[in-house]
PDB file of C-alpha atoms in Angstrom:
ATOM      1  CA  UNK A   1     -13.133   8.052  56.059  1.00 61.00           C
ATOM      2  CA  UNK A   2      -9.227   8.070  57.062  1.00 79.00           C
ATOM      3  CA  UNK A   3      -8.458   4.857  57.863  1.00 91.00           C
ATOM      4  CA  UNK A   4      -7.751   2.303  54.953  1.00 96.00           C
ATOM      5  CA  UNK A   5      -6.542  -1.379  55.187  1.00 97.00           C
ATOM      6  CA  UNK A   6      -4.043  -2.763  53.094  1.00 98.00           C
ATOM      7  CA  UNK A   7      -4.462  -6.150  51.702  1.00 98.00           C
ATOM      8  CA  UNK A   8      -2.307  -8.901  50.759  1.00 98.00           C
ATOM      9  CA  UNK A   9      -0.864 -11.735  49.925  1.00 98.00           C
ATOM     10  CA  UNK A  10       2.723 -11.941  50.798  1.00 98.00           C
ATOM     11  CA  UNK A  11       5.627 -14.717  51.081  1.00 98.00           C
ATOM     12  CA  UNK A  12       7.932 -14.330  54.067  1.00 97.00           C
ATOM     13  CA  UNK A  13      10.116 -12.353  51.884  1.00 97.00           C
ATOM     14  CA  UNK A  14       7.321 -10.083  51.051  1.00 98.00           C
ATOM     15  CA  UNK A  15       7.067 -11.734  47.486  1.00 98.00           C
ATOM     16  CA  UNK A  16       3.541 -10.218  46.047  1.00 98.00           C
ATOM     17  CA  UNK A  17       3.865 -11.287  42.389  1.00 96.00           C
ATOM     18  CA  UNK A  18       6.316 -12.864  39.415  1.00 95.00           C
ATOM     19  CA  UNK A  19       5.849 -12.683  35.367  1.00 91.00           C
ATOM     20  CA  UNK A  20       2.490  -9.985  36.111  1.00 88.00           C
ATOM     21  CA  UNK A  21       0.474 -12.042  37.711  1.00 90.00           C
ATOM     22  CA  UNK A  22       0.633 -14.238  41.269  1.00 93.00           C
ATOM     23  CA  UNK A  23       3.085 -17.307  41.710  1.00 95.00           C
ATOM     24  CA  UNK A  24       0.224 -19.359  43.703  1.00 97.00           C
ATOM     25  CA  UNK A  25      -3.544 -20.453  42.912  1.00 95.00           C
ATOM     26  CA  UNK A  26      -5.246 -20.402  46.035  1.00 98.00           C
ATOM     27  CA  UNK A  27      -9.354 -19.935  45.468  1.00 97.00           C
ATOM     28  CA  UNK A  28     -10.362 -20.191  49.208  1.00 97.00           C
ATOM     29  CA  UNK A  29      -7.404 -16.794  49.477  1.00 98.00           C
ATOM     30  CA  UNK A  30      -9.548 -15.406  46.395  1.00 97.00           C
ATOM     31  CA  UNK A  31     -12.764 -15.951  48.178  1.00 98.00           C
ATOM     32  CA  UNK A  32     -11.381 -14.543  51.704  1.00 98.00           C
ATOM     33  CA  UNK A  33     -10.311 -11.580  49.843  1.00 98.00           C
ATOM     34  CA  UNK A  34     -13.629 -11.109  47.554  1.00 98.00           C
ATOM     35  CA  UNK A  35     -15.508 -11.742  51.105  1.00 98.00           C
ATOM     36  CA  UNK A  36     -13.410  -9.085  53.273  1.00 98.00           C
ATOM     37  CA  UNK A  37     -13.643  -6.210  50.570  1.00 98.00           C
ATOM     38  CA  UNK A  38     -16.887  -6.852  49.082  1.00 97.00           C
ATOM     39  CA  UNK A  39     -18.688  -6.774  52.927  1.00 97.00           C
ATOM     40  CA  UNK A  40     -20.690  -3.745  53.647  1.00 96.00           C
ATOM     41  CA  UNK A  41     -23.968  -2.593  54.985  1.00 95.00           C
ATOM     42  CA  UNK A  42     -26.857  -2.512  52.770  1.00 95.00           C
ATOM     43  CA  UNK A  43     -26.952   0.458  50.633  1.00 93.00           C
ATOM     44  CA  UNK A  44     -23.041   0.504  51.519  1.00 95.00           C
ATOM     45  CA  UNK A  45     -19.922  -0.761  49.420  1.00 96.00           C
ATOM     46  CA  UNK A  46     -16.264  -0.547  49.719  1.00 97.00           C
ATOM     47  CA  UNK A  47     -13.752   1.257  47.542  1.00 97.00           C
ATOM     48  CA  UNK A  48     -11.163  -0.995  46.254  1.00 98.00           C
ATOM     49  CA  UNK A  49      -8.088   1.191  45.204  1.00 98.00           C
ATOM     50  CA  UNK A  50      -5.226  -0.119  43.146  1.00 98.00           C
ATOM     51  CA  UNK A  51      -2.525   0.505  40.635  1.00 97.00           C
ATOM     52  CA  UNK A  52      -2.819   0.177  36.873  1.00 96.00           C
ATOM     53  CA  UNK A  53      -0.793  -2.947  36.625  1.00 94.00           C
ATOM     54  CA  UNK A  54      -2.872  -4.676  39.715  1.00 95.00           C
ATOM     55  CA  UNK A  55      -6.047  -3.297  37.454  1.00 96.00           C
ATOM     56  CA  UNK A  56      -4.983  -5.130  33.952  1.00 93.00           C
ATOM     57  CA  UNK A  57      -3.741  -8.299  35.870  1.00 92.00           C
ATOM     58  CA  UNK A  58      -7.679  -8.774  36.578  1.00 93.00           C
ATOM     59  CA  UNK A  59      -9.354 -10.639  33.670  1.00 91.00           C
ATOM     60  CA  UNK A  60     -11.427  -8.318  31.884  1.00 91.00           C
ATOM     61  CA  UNK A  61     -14.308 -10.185  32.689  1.00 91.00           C
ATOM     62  CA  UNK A  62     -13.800  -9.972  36.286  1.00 92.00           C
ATOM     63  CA  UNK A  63     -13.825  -6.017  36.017  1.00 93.00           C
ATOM     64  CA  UNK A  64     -14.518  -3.844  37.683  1.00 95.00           C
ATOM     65  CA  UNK A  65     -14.520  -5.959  40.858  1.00 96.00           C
ATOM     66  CA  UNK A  66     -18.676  -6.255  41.701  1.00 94.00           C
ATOM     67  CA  UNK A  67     -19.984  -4.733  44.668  1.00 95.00           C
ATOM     68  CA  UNK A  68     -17.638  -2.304  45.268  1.00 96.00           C
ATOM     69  CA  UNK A  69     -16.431   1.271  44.022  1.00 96.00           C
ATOM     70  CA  UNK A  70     -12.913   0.498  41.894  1.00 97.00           C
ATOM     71  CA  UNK A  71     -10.643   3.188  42.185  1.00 97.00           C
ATOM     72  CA  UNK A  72      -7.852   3.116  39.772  1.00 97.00           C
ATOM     73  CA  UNK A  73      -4.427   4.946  40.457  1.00 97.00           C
ATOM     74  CA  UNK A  74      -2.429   6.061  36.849  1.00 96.00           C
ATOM     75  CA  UNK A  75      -0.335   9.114  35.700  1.00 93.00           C
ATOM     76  CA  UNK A  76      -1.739   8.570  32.674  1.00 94.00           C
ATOM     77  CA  UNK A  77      -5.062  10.460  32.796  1.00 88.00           C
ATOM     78  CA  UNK A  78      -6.039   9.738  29.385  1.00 89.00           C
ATOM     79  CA  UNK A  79      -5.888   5.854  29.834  1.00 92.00           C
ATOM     80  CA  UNK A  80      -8.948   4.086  28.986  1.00 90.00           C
ATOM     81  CA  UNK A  81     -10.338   1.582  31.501  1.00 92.00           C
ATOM     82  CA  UNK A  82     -12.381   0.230  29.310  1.00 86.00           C
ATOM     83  CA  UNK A  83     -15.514  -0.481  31.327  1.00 85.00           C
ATOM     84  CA  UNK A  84     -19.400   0.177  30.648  1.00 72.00           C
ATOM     85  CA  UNK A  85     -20.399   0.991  33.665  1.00 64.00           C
ATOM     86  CA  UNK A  86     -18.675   4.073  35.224  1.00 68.00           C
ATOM     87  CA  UNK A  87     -20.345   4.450  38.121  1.00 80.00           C
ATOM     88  CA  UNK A  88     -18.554   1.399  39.354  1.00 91.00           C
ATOM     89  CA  UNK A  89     -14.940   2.668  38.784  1.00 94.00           C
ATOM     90  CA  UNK A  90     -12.812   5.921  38.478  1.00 94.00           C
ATOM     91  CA  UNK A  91      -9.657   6.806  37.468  1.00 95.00           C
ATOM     92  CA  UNK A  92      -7.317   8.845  39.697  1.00 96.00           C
ATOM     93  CA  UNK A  93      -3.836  10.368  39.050  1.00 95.00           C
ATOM     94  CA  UNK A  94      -2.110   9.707  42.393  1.00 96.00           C
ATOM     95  CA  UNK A  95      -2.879   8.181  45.692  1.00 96.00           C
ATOM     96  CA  UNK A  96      -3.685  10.983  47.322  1.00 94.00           C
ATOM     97  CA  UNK A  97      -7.137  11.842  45.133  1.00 95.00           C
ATOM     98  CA  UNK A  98      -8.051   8.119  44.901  1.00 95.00           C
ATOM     99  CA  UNK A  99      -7.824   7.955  49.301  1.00 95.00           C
ATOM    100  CA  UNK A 100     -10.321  11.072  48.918  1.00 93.00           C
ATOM    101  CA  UNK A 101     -13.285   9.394  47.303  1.00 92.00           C
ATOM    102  CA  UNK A 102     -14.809   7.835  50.108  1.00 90.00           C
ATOM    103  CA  UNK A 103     -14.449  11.204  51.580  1.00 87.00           C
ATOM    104  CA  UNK A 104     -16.618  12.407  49.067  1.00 86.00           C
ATOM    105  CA  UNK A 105     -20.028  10.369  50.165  1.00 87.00           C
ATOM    106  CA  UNK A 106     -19.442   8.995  53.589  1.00 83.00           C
ATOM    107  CA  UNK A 107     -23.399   7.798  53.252  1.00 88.00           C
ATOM    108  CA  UNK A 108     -22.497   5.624  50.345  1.00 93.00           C
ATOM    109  CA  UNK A 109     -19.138   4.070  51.248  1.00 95.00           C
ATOM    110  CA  UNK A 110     -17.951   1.884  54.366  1.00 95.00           C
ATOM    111  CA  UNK A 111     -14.250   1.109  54.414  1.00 96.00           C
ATOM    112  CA  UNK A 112     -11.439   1.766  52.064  1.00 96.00           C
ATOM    113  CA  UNK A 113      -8.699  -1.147  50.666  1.00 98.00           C
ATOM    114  CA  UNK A 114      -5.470  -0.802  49.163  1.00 98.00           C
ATOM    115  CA  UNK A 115      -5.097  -3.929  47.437  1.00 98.00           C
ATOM    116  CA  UNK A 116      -1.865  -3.217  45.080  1.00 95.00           C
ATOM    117  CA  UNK A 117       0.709  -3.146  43.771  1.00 94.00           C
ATOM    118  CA  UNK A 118       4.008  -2.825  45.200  1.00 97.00           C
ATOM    119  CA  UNK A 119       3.812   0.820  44.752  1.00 96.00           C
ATOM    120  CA  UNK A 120       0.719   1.753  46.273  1.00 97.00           C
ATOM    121  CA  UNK A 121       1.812  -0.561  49.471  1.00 97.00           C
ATOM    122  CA  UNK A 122       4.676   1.463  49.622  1.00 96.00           C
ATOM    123  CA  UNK A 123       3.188   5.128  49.171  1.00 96.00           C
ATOM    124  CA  UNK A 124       0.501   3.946  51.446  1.00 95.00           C
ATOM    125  CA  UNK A 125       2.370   2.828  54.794  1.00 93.00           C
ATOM    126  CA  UNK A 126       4.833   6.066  54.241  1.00 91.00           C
ATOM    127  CA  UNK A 127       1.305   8.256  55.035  1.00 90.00           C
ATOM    128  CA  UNK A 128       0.929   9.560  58.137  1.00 85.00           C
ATOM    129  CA  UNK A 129      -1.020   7.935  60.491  1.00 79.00           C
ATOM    130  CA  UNK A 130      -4.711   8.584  60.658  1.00 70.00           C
ATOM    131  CA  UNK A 131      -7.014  10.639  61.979  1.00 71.00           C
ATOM    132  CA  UNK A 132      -4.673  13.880  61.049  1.00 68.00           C
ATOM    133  CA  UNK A 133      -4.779  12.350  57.396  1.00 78.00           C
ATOM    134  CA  UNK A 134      -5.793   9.469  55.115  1.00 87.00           C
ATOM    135  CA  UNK A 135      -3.661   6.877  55.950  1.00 91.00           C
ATOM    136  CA  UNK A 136      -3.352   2.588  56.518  1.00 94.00           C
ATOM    137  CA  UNK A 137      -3.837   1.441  59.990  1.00 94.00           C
ATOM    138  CA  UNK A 138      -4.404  -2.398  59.500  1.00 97.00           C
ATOM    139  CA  UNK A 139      -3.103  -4.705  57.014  1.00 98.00           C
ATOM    140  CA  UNK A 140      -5.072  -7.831  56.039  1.00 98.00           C
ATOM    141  CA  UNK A 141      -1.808 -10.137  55.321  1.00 98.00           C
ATOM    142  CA  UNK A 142      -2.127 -13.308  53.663  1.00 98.00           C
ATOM    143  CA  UNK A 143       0.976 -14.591  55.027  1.00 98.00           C
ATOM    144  CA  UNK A 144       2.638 -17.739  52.282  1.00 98.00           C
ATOM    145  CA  UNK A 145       4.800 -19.867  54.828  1.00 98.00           C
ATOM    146  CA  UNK A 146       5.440 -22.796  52.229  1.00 98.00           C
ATOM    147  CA  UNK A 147       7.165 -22.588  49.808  1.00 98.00           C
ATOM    148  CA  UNK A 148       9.390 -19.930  49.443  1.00 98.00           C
ATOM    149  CA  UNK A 149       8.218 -18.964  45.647  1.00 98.00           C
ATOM    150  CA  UNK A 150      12.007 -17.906  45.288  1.00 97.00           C
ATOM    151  CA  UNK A 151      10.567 -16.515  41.506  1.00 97.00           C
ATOM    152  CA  UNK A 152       8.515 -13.669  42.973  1.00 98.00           C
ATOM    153  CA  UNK A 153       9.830 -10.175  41.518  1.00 97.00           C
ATOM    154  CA  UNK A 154       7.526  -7.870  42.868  1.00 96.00           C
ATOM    155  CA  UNK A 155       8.097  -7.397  46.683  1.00 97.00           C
ATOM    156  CA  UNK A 156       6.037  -4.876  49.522  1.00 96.00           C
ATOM    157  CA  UNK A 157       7.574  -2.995  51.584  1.00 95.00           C
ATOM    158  CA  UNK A 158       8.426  -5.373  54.977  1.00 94.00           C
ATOM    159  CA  UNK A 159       6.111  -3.155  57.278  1.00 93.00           C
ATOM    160  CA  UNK A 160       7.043  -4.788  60.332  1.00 90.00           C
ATOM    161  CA  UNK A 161      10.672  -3.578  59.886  1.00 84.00           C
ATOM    162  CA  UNK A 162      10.291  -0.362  58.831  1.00 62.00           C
ATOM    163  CA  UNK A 163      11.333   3.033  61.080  1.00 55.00           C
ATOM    164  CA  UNK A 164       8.302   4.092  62.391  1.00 55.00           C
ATOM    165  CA  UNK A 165       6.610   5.914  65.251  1.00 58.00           C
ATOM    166  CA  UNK A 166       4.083   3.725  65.615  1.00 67.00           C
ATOM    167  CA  UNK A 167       4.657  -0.001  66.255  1.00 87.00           C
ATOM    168  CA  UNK A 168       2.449  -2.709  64.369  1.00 93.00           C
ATOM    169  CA  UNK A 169       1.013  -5.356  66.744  1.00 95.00           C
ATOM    170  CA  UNK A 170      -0.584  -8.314  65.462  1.00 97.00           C
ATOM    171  CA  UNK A 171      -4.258  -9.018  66.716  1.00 97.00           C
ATOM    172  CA  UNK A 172      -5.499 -12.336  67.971  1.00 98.00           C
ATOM    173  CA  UNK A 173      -8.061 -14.246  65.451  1.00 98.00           C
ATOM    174  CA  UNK A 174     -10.951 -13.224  67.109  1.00 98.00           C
ATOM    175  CA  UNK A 175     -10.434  -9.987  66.383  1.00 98.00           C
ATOM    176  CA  UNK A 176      -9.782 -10.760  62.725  1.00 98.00           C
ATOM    177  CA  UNK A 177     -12.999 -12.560  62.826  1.00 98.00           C
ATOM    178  CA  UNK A 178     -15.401  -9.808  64.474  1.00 98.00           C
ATOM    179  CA  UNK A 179     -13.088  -7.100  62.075  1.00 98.00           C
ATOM    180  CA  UNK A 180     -14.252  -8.541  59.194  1.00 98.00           C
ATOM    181  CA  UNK A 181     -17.786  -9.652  60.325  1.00 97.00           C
ATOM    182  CA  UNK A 182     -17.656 -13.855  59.491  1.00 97.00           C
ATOM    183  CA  UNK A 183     -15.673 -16.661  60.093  1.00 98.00           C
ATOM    184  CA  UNK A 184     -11.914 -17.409  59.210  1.00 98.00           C
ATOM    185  CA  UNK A 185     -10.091 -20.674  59.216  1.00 97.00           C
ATOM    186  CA  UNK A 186      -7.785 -20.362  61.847  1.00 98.00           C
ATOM    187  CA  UNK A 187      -4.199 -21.794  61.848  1.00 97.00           C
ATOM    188  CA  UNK A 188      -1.937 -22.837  59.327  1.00 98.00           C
ATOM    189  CA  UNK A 189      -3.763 -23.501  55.787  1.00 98.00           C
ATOM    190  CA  UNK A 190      -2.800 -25.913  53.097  1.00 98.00           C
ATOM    191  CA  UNK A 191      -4.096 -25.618  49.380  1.00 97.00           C
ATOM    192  CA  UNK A 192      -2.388 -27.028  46.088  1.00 95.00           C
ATOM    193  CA  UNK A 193       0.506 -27.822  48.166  1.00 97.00           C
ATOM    194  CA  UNK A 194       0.766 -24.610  49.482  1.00 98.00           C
ATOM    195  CA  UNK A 195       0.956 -23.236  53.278  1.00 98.00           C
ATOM    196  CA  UNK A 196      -0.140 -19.930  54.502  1.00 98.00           C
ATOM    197  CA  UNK A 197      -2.250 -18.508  57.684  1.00 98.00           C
ATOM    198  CA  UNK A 198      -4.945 -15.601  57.764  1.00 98.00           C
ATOM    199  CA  UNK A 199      -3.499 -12.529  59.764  1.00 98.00           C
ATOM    200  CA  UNK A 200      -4.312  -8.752  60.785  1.00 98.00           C
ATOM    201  CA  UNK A 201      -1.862  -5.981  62.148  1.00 97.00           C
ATOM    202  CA  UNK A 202      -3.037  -3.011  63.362  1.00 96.00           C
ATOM    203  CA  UNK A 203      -0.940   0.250  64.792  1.00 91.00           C
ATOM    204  CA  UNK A 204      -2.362   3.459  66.707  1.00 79.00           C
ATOM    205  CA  UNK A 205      -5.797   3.238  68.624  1.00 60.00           C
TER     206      UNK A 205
END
């Protein structure tokens, strides 16, 4: 496997998070995003593969993430993730090695998601674009139109601006829809007061 997708929820200012944790409550964004990464073939699952800080801002009792292989990204190889069941979850110390485990059984695992933080977005969408090497060709953006959550303090990298070779082009819902294999509430979305829309960019082939 090469080709990973990034996934996110993002203000228009690419706000991510404020205080360690998300500005918003949105359950039917939670379920889309448990849904989309948790989808495989039988005897398939995803790897999920995040940052230490996006790992701890998951209630304990919530991890590992179920159904899928949890890949954990730390410097610190000696930190303790603090879960019985290791087959579920593995600790890496850069992106590099944690983008090379589905390599590693390409029987076992489907697709690949980068789902934070701000650090992994950013080391991720600097990689080279795929086949040549591991690297993000679709994001999965959660786009917040309302309100502006002016307290976020954690920010992604705005993709669509950056300088490179390959342009991002945003695909039409119904290819969102047969991407991720069920159905997606189309259009602007409104939930505890706040606004956002489903969307999925894509660059090369």
């Amino acid at each position: 496997m090469s080709r990973f997708t990034i996934i996110v929820a993002a203000t228009k200012a690419n706000g991510i998070g404020a205080n360690g944790g998300l500005p918003w409550r949105l359950s039917k964004e939670l379920k889309y995003f448990a849904q989309v990464t948790s989808s495989a073939p039988e005897g398939r699952q995803n790897v999920v593969i995040m940052g230490r800080n996006t790992w701890e801002s998951i209630p304990k009792k919530f991890r590992p993430l179920p159904k899928r292989m949890n890949v954990v990204i730390s410097r610190n190889q000696n930190y303790d993730l603090l879960v019985k069941f290791t087959l579920s979850s593995l600790l890496k110390d850069n992106l590099k090695a944690g983008l090379s485990v589905p390599a590693t059984d390409s029987t076992r695992f489907h697709r690949g998601f980068i789902i934070g933080g701000a650090t992994l977005y950013t080391e991720s969408l600097a990689l080279p674009l795929p086949p040549t090497d591991p690297g993000v060709d679709r994001v999965l953006l959660t786009r917040i139109l309302y309100p502006d959550f002016n307290e976020c303090d954690v920010f992604m990298p705005d993709f669509l601006k950056e300088d490179t070779t390959t342009e991002w082009r945003r695909s039409n819902h119904a290819a969102l829809q047969e991407w991720v294999g069920f159905e997606v509430p189309e259009g602007e979305q409104e939930e505890n007061g706040v606004k956002y829309e489903f969307q999925m960019w894509v660059r090369g082939v």
